[in-house]
Coordinates of C-alpha atoms and ligand atoms in Angstrom, one line a residue:
M1 CA 1.5 -4.1 6.0
C2 CA -0.6 -1.6 7.9
G3 CA -3.9 -0.2 7.0
I4 CA -5.3 3.2 6.0
V5 CA -8.9 4.3 5.7
G6 CA -10.1 7.9 5.0
A7 CA -13.3 9.7 4.0
V8 CA -15.2 12.9 3.3
S9 CA -19.0 12.7 3.6
Q10 CA -22.1 14.6 4.8
R11 CA -22.8 11.8 7.2
N12 CA -20.9 10.7 10.3
I13 CA -18.2 8.5 8.8
V14 CA -16.5 7.1 11.9
P15 CA -18.4 3.8 11.8
V16 CA -17.2 3.3 8.2
L17 CA -13.6 4.1 9.2
I18 CA -13.7 1.7 12.1
E19 CA -15.3 -1.1 10.0
G20 CA -12.7 -0.5 7.3
L21 CA -9.9 -1.0 9.9
K22 CA -11.6 -4.2 11.1
R23 CA -11.5 -5.5 7.5
L24 CA -7.8 -4.6 7.4
E25 CA -7.0 -6.3 10.7
Y26 CA -5.9 -9.5 8.9
R27 CA -2.7 -7.6 7.8
G28 CA -1.6 -7.5 11.4
Y29 CA -0.9 -4.4 13.5
D30 CA 0.4 -3.3 16.9
S31 CA -1.7 -0.2 17.4
C32 CA -4.5 1.8 15.8
G33 CA -6.1 5.2 15.7
V34 CA -8.7 7.5 14.2
A35 CA -8.8 11.3 13.8
V36 CA -11.7 13.5 12.7
H37 CA -12.5 17.1 12.0
Q38 CA -15.0 18.1 14.7
G39 CA -16.1 21.4 16.1
G40 CA -13.5 23.3 14.2
E41 CA -10.7 21.1 15.7
L42 CA -8.8 17.9 15.2
K43 CA -9.9 15.1 17.5
R44 CA -8.4 11.7 17.8
A45 CA -8.5 8.4 19.7
R46 CA -5.5 5.9 19.7
S47 CA -5.0 2.5 21.2
T48 CA -2.4 -0.2 21.5
S49 CA -5.2 -2.7 21.7
R50 CA -7.6 -4.1 19.1
V51 CA -9.7 -2.0 16.7
A52 CA -12.8 -3.1 18.8
E53 CA -11.2 -1.2 21.8
L54 CA -10.6 1.9 19.5
D55 CA -14.3 1.7 18.5
A56 CA -15.3 1.8 22.2
L57 CA -12.8 4.6 23.0
S58 CA -13.9 6.8 20.1
A59 CA -17.6 6.3 21.1
E60 CA -16.7 7.2 24.7
D61 CA -15.0 10.4 23.5
G62 CA -18.0 11.3 21.3
I63 CA -15.8 11.2 18.1
A64 CA -18.1 11.8 15.1
S65 CA -17.6 13.7 11.8
G66 CA -18.0 13.5 8.1
T67 CA -14.2 14.0 7.6
G68 CA -11.7 11.6 9.0
I69 CA -8.8 9.2 8.7
A70 CA -7.9 6.0 10.5
H71 CA -4.9 3.7 10.7
T72 CA -3.6 0.3 11.9
R73 CA 0.1 0.6 12.5
W74 CA 2.9 -1.9 12.2
A75 CA 5.8 -0.1 13.8
T76 CA 9.0 0.5 11.9
H77 CA 10.3 3.6 13.7
G78 CA 9.5 3.9 17.4
V79 CA 8.0 1.2 19.8
P80 CA 4.4 0.3 19.6
A81 CA 2.9 2.8 22.0
V82 CA 0.0 5.3 22.0
H83 CA 2.2 8.3 21.5
N84 CA 3.7 6.6 18.4
A85 CA 0.3 5.4 17.0
H86 CA -1.2 7.3 14.1
P87 CA -2.9 9.7 13.3
H88 CA -0.1 12.2 14.0
F89 CA -0.8 15.9 14.4
S90 CA 1.5 18.8 13.5
H91 CA 3.0 20.7 16.5
G92 CA 4.3 24.1 15.7
P93 CA 6.1 26.0 14.7
N94 CA 6.2 27.1 18.4
A95 CA 3.4 25.2 20.2
A96 CA 1.6 28.3 21.3
A97 CA 1.1 29.6 17.8
A98 CA -2.4 29.4 16.1
T99 CA -1.0 26.8 13.7
A100 CA -0.4 24.2 16.5
G101 CA -2.5 21.0 15.8
R102 CA -3.4 22.0 12.3
I103 CA -2.6 18.9 10.3
A104 CA -3.6 15.3 10.9
L105 CA -1.9 12.5 9.0
V106 CA -1.6 8.7 8.7
H107 CA 1.2 6.9 6.9
N108 CA 2.0 3.5 5.7
G109 CA 5.7 2.9 4.8
I110 CA 9.1 4.2 5.7
I111 CA 10.6 7.7 5.2
E112 CA 14.3 7.2 4.7
N113 CA 15.4 10.8 5.1
H114 CA 13.4 11.4 8.3
D115 CA 16.5 12.2 10.4
E116 CA 17.6 15.0 8.2
L117 CA 14.0 16.4 7.9
R118 CA 13.5 16.1 11.7
A119 CA 16.6 18.2 12.3
E120 CA 15.5 20.8 9.8
L121 CA 11.9 21.0 11.2
K122 CA 13.2 21.2 14.8
G123 CA 15.3 24.2 13.7
R124 CA 12.0 25.8 12.4
G125 CA 10.4 25.4 15.8
Y126 CA 8.4 22.2 15.3
E127 CA 8.0 19.9 18.4
F128 CA 8.2 16.1 18.0
L129 CA 6.1 14.0 20.3
S130 CA 6.8 10.6 18.8
Q131 CA 9.8 8.6 17.6
T132 CA 8.1 7.8 14.2
D133 CA 9.4 8.8 10.8
T134 CA 5.8 9.7 10.0
E135 CA 5.6 12.7 12.3
V136 CA 8.0 14.6 10.0
I137 CA 5.5 14.4 7.2
A138 CA 2.8 16.1 9.3
H139 CA 5.1 18.9 10.2
L140 CA 6.4 19.2 6.7
V141 CA 2.8 19.6 5.3
D142 CA 2.1 22.2 8.0
H143 CA 5.3 24.1 7.1
H144 CA 4.2 24.3 3.4
Y145 CA 0.5 25.1 4.3
H146 CA -0.6 28.5 3.1
G147 CA -4.3 27.9 2.8
D148 CA -4.4 25.1 0.3
L149 CA -3.9 21.6 1.6
L150 CA -3.3 20.0 -1.8
E151 CA -0.5 22.4 -2.6
A152 CA 1.0 21.9 0.8
V153 CA 1.0 18.1 0.4
Q154 CA 2.4 18.2 -3.1
Q155 CA 5.2 20.4 -1.9
A156 CA 6.0 18.2 1.1
L157 CA 6.1 15.1 -1.1
T158 CA 8.9 16.5 -3.2
R159 CA 11.1 16.4 0.0
L160 CA 10.4 12.8 0.9
R161 CA 12.6 9.8 0.1
G162 CA 11.2 6.3 0.8
A163 CA 7.8 4.6 0.5
Y164 CA 4.5 6.0 1.6
A165 CA 0.8 5.9 1.3
I166 CA -0.7 8.8 3.3
A167 CA -4.0 10.3 4.1
V168 CA -4.1 13.8 5.5
F169 CA -6.6 16.6 6.5
C170 CA -6.4 20.1 7.9
R171 CA -8.2 21.9 10.6
D172 CA -8.8 24.9 8.3
E173 CA -10.4 22.9 5.5
P174 CA -13.2 20.8 7.1
H175 CA -14.4 18.9 4.1
R176 CA -11.2 17.8 2.4
V177 CA -8.9 14.8 2.7
I178 CA -5.7 14.4 0.5
G179 CA -4.2 11.0 -0.2
A180 CA -0.9 10.1 -1.9
R181 CA 1.1 7.0 -2.7
E182 CA 4.6 6.0 -3.7
G183 CA 5.7 2.5 -3.0
S184 CA 2.8 1.6 -0.7
P185 CA -0.8 0.7 -1.8
L186 CA -3.7 3.2 -1.7
V187 CA -7.1 3.1 -3.5
L188 CA -9.7 5.7 -4.0
G189 CA -13.3 4.6 -3.4
V190 CA -15.7 6.7 -5.4
G191 CA -18.9 7.1 -3.4
T192 CA -22.2 6.0 -5.0
D193 CA -24.7 8.1 -3.0
P194 CA -24.9 11.6 -4.5
A195 CA -26.8 12.9 -1.4
Q196 CA -23.8 12.2 0.8
G197 CA -21.2 13.4 -1.8
E198 CA -18.8 11.0 -0.2
H199 CA -15.5 9.6 -1.3
F200 CA -13.0 7.3 0.4
L201 CA -9.4 6.2 0.6
A202 CA -8.2 2.8 1.7
S203 CA -5.2 0.5 1.6
D204 CA -7.3 -2.0 -0.4
A205 CA -10.7 -2.4 -1.9
M206 CA -11.7 -5.0 0.8
A207 CA -11.7 -2.3 3.4
L208 CA -14.5 -0.5 1.5
A209 CA -16.7 -3.7 0.9
G210 CA -20.3 -2.7 1.4
V211 CA -19.5 1.0 1.2
T212 CA -18.5 1.3 -2.5
D213 CA -17.5 -1.1 -5.3
Q214 CA -16.3 1.8 -7.5
I215 CA -12.5 1.7 -7.1
V216 CA -9.6 3.6 -8.6
Y217 CA -6.2 1.9 -8.1
L218 CA -3.9 4.9 -7.6
E219 CA -0.6 4.8 -9.4
E220 CA 2.9 5.4 -8.1
G221 CA 3.3 9.2 -7.5
D222 CA -0.5 9.9 -7.6
V223 CA -2.0 12.5 -5.3
V224 CA -5.8 12.6 -4.8
D225 CA -7.9 15.4 -3.5
L226 CA -11.2 14.3 -2.0
Q227 CA -13.9 16.9 -1.4
L228 CA -17.6 16.7 -1.0
G229 CA -19.0 15.7 -4.4
R230 CA -15.7 15.7 -6.3
Y231 CA -12.3 14.2 -6.4
W232 CA -9.2 15.1 -8.4
I233 CA -6.1 13.1 -9.2
S234 CA -2.7 14.6 -10.1
Q235 CA 0.7 13.3 -10.8
L236 CA 4.1 15.0 -10.8
D237 CA 5.4 15.7 -14.3
A238 CA 9.1 15.0 -14.2
E239 CA 9.9 17.5 -17.0
S240 CA 8.1 20.6 -15.8
G241 CA 8.4 19.7 -12.1
R242 CA 4.6 20.5 -11.8
Y243 CA 1.6 18.4 -10.8
L244 CA -0.6 17.8 -13.8
P245 CA -4.2 16.2 -13.8
A246 CA -4.1 12.4 -14.2
E247 CA -6.9 10.3 -15.7
R248 CA -7.5 7.0 -13.9
Q249 CA -10.0 4.3 -14.7
V250 CA -12.8 3.6 -12.2
R251 CA -13.2 -0.2 -11.9
T252 CA -16.1 -2.2 -10.4
V253 CA -14.5 -4.4 -7.8
H254 CA -16.6 -7.0 -5.9
A255 CA -14.4 -7.2 -2.8
H256 CA -15.7 -9.4 0.0
S257 CA -14.4 -10.2 3.4
G258 CA -15.6 -13.8 3.6
A259 CA -12.0 -14.9 3.7
A260 CA -11.6 -13.2 7.0
E261 CA -14.1 -15.6 8.6
L262 CA -12.4 -18.4 10.6
G263 CA -15.2 -21.0 10.3
P264 CA -14.5 -24.3 12.2
Y265 CA -10.7 -23.8 12.4
R266 CA -8.6 -23.0 15.5
H267 CA -6.6 -20.3 13.7
Y268 CA -6.1 -18.9 10.2
M269 CA -2.9 -20.9 9.5
Q270 CA -4.8 -24.1 10.2
K271 CA -7.6 -22.9 7.9
E272 CA -5.2 -22.0 5.2
I273 CA -3.3 -25.3 5.4
F274 CA -6.6 -27.1 4.7
E275 CA -7.4 -24.7 1.9
Q276 CA -4.3 -25.7 -0.1
P277 CA -6.0 -28.4 -2.3
T278 CA -8.7 -25.9 -3.3
A279 CA -6.2 -23.1 -3.9
I280 CA -4.2 -25.3 -6.3
A281 CA -7.4 -26.6 -8.0
N282 CA -8.6 -23.0 -8.5
T283 CA -5.2 -22.0 -9.9
L284 CA -5.2 -24.9 -12.3
E285 CA -8.9 -24.4 -13.3
S286 CA -8.4 -21.9 -16.1
I287 CA -5.5 -23.8 -17.8
T288 CA -6.3 -26.0 -20.8
N289 CA -2.7 -26.5 -21.9
I290 CA 0.7 -25.2 -20.7
S291 CA 1.9 -22.7 -23.1
P292 CA 3.9 -19.4 -22.9
E293 CA 0.6 -17.5 -23.7
L294 CA -0.6 -18.4 -20.2
F295 CA 1.6 -15.5 -19.0
G296 CA 0.1 -13.0 -21.4
D297 CA 0.3 -11.7 -25.0
G298 CA 3.8 -11.7 -26.4
A299 CA 5.2 -14.2 -23.8
F300 CA 6.5 -16.6 -26.5
R301 CA 8.6 -13.8 -28.1
I302 CA 9.8 -12.5 -24.8
F303 CA 10.8 -16.0 -23.5
K304 CA 12.8 -16.6 -26.8
E305 CA 14.7 -13.3 -26.2
V306 CA 15.8 -13.8 -22.7
E307 CA 18.9 -15.7 -21.6
S308 CA 18.6 -15.6 -17.8
V309 CA 16.0 -15.2 -15.1
L310 CA 16.2 -12.9 -12.1
I311 CA 13.6 -13.6 -9.4
L312 CA 12.8 -10.8 -6.9
A313 CA 10.7 -11.6 -3.9
C314 CA 10.5 -11.2 -0.1
G315 CA 9.8 -13.7 2.7
T316 CA 7.9 -16.8 1.7
S317 CA 7.7 -15.7 -1.9
Y318 CA 11.5 -15.7 -1.9
Y319 CA 11.5 -19.3 -0.8
A320 CA 9.0 -20.2 -3.6
G321 CA 11.5 -18.5 -6.0
S322 CA 14.4 -20.4 -4.6
T323 CA 12.6 -23.7 -5.3
A324 CA 11.7 -22.5 -8.8
K325 CA 15.4 -21.9 -9.5
Y326 CA 16.1 -25.6 -9.1
W327 CA 13.5 -26.4 -11.8
L328 CA 14.4 -23.5 -14.1
E329 CA 18.0 -24.5 -14.2
S330 CA 17.5 -28.3 -14.3
I331 CA 14.6 -28.5 -16.7
A332 CA 14.6 -25.3 -18.7
K333 CA 18.4 -25.0 -18.5
I334 CA 18.2 -21.2 -18.0
P335 CA 20.6 -19.5 -15.6
T336 CA 18.4 -18.2 -12.7
S337 CA 19.2 -16.1 -9.7
V338 CA 17.0 -15.2 -6.8
E339 CA 17.3 -12.0 -4.8
I340 CA 15.7 -10.8 -1.6
A341 CA 13.9 -7.8 -3.0
S342 CA 14.6 -5.5 0.0
E343 CA 18.3 -6.0 -0.5
Y344 CA 18.5 -5.9 -4.2
R345 CA 18.2 -2.2 -4.8
Y346 CA 20.7 -1.3 -2.2
R347 CA 23.7 -3.0 -3.8
D348 CA 25.5 -2.7 -7.1
S349 CA 24.7 -5.6 -9.4
V350 CA 25.5 -6.3 -13.0
P351 CA 22.4 -5.9 -15.2
N352 CA 21.8 -7.9 -18.3
P353 CA 19.0 -6.5 -20.6
R354 CA 18.3 -10.0 -21.8
T355 CA 17.1 -11.1 -18.4
L356 CA 13.5 -11.9 -17.5
V357 CA 12.8 -10.2 -14.2
V358 CA 10.2 -12.3 -12.3
T359 CA 8.6 -10.8 -9.2
I360 CA 6.6 -12.9 -6.8
S361 CA 4.1 -11.4 -4.4
Q362 CA 0.9 -12.7 -2.8
S363 CA -0.7 -9.3 -2.6
G364 CA 1.0 -7.7 -5.6
E365 CA 1.6 -4.7 -3.4
T366 CA 4.8 -5.7 -1.5
A367 CA 6.6 -2.3 -1.3
D368 CA 10.1 -3.8 -1.4
T369 CA 9.4 -6.0 -4.4
L370 CA 7.8 -3.1 -6.3
A371 CA 10.8 -1.0 -5.5
A372 CA 13.1 -3.8 -6.7
L373 CA 11.1 -4.1 -9.9
K374 CA 11.5 -0.4 -10.5
H375 CA 15.2 -0.6 -9.8
A376 CA 15.7 -3.6 -12.3
R377 CA 13.8 -1.6 -15.0
A378 CA 15.9 1.5 -14.4
Q379 CA 18.9 -0.7 -15.0
G380 CA 17.6 -1.6 -18.5
M381 CA 16.0 -4.9 -17.7
L382 CA 12.6 -4.3 -19.4
H383 CA 11.2 -7.9 -19.7
T384 CA 9.1 -8.4 -16.6
L385 CA 6.7 -11.1 -15.3
T386 CA 4.9 -11.3 -12.0
V387 CA 3.5 -14.3 -10.2
C388 CA 0.8 -12.8 -8.0
N389 CA -2.5 -13.5 -6.4
V390 CA -4.3 -10.3 -7.1
S391 CA -5.1 -9.4 -10.7
T392 CA -5.8 -5.8 -9.9
S393 CA -2.6 -5.2 -8.0
A394 CA 0.2 -2.7 -8.7
M395 CA 2.6 -5.6 -9.6
V396 CA 0.3 -6.9 -12.3
R397 CA -0.2 -3.4 -13.7
E398 CA 3.5 -2.7 -13.8
C399 CA 4.8 -6.0 -15.3
E400 CA 4.7 -6.9 -19.0
L401 CA 3.5 -10.4 -18.2
A402 CA 1.6 -12.0 -15.3
Y403 CA 0.5 -15.3 -14.0
I404 CA -2.4 -15.0 -11.5
T405 CA -2.6 -17.6 -8.8
R406 CA -5.9 -18.1 -7.1
A407 CA -5.0 -18.8 -3.5
G408 CA -7.6 -16.3 -2.2
A409 CA -6.8 -14.0 0.8
E410 CA -4.1 -15.3 3.1
I411 CA -4.4 -14.0 6.6
G412 CA -1.9 -16.2 8.6
V413 CA 1.5 -14.5 8.6
A414 CA 3.3 -17.7 7.9
S415 CA 2.4 -18.4 4.3
T416 CA 0.9 -21.8 3.4
K417 CA -1.5 -21.8 0.4
A418 CA 0.1 -18.7 -1.2
F419 CA 3.5 -20.6 -1.1
T420 CA 2.0 -23.7 -2.6
T421 CA 0.4 -21.8 -5.5
H422 CA 3.4 -19.6 -6.2
W423 CA 5.7 -22.6 -6.2
W424 CA 3.4 -24.3 -8.6
A425 CA 3.1 -21.3 -10.9
C426 CA 6.9 -20.9 -11.0
S427 CA 7.2 -24.5 -12.2
C428 CA 5.0 -23.7 -15.3
Ligands
LIG501 N1 6.9 4.0 9.6 C1 5.7 4.3 10.2 C2 5.7 4.1 11.7 O1 6.6 3.4 12.2 C3 4.5 3.6 9.6 C4 4.5 2.1 9.9 C5 3.4 1.4 9.1 O2 3.4 1.3 7.9 O3 2.5 1.0 9.9 O4 4.9 4.6 12.4

């Protein structure tokens, strides 16, 4: 899970972008970068080292602006190297043209049809300087750009298959950043200082802690247009094929980054092993008696209707689900299958509408699990429940029922307390 931060403001926003990346470091990354609109041009700094090094590098290069985007990358296409680090700039068509270096873009996710798009864009004269799938999006936006960045992004998105959260800006529109998401998380941070007219984008609310607590959780397919003093969200209307305005709730989110402090421990995994008793105690705290309603309104009726359980999860959550299968079959006597979410949607399976689809995800934003959930629903399995650690996450919003664990943020890649709490919740 990589990280994205973006902003438009009247003040120099680079320190906010860098601080945002630092708050997202816990997700892991192999390289990082920042790009701004400065002196009528795109400027960037990229590094395969830590965000602290990027901070020094951008200070050295005098990078400062009110409009910018930043990224921590976890490579999926192309080795971790500076030329593959985001932000990517458009190159072409025909490098000498006035349009060269017009679009800057960061991306979290995977573009599945990048080969086909790359061939098409090369044919149009675009030059590729990285091995990433991401670079095709920058070129595609440039190809569709005719003076309106929002329109160009909206048109480019209709060509993409896969998962993405993106933030993009254009040399010719100095005070504008566009964000969009499908399958990867992205939030809008609504600025609270009218004098700055600023608005933000980030992979999660924690990246904006101390900057704004006014958060909009963007929904699948949302495109958001940030400008000084205004923002505008739109969503593709399947029937008309046009983008229409979308109303989204602004929530007050008290994100804090205390979890990212190591305290007396040698490393995060050790810290989190010791936090397990508290995580279980916190998860149990709100329970007065074990009843279906623990999972939400209507759970009793839904549980009565279902005749099997399908658990969809990745990594450690998959192991928690595999443990739950033993109990569900031996105690509840309900047939249970567990699927690795990233595989499930790529094979033919036999759907049963009387199945309860259970997704397990620590963040509630795991792209493969969200995609698997969507696939299960498209197959007619409409009863859904999530076991998840973040009550404001996409997974909770998209499932009929939810059980929220209270493990707190987990930074160690090998899961400990999230596993313990998921495993416990599944046994309910
Ligand atoms: N697929 C993109 C790349 O390899 C984005 C990876 C990420 O989400 O960090 O550059």
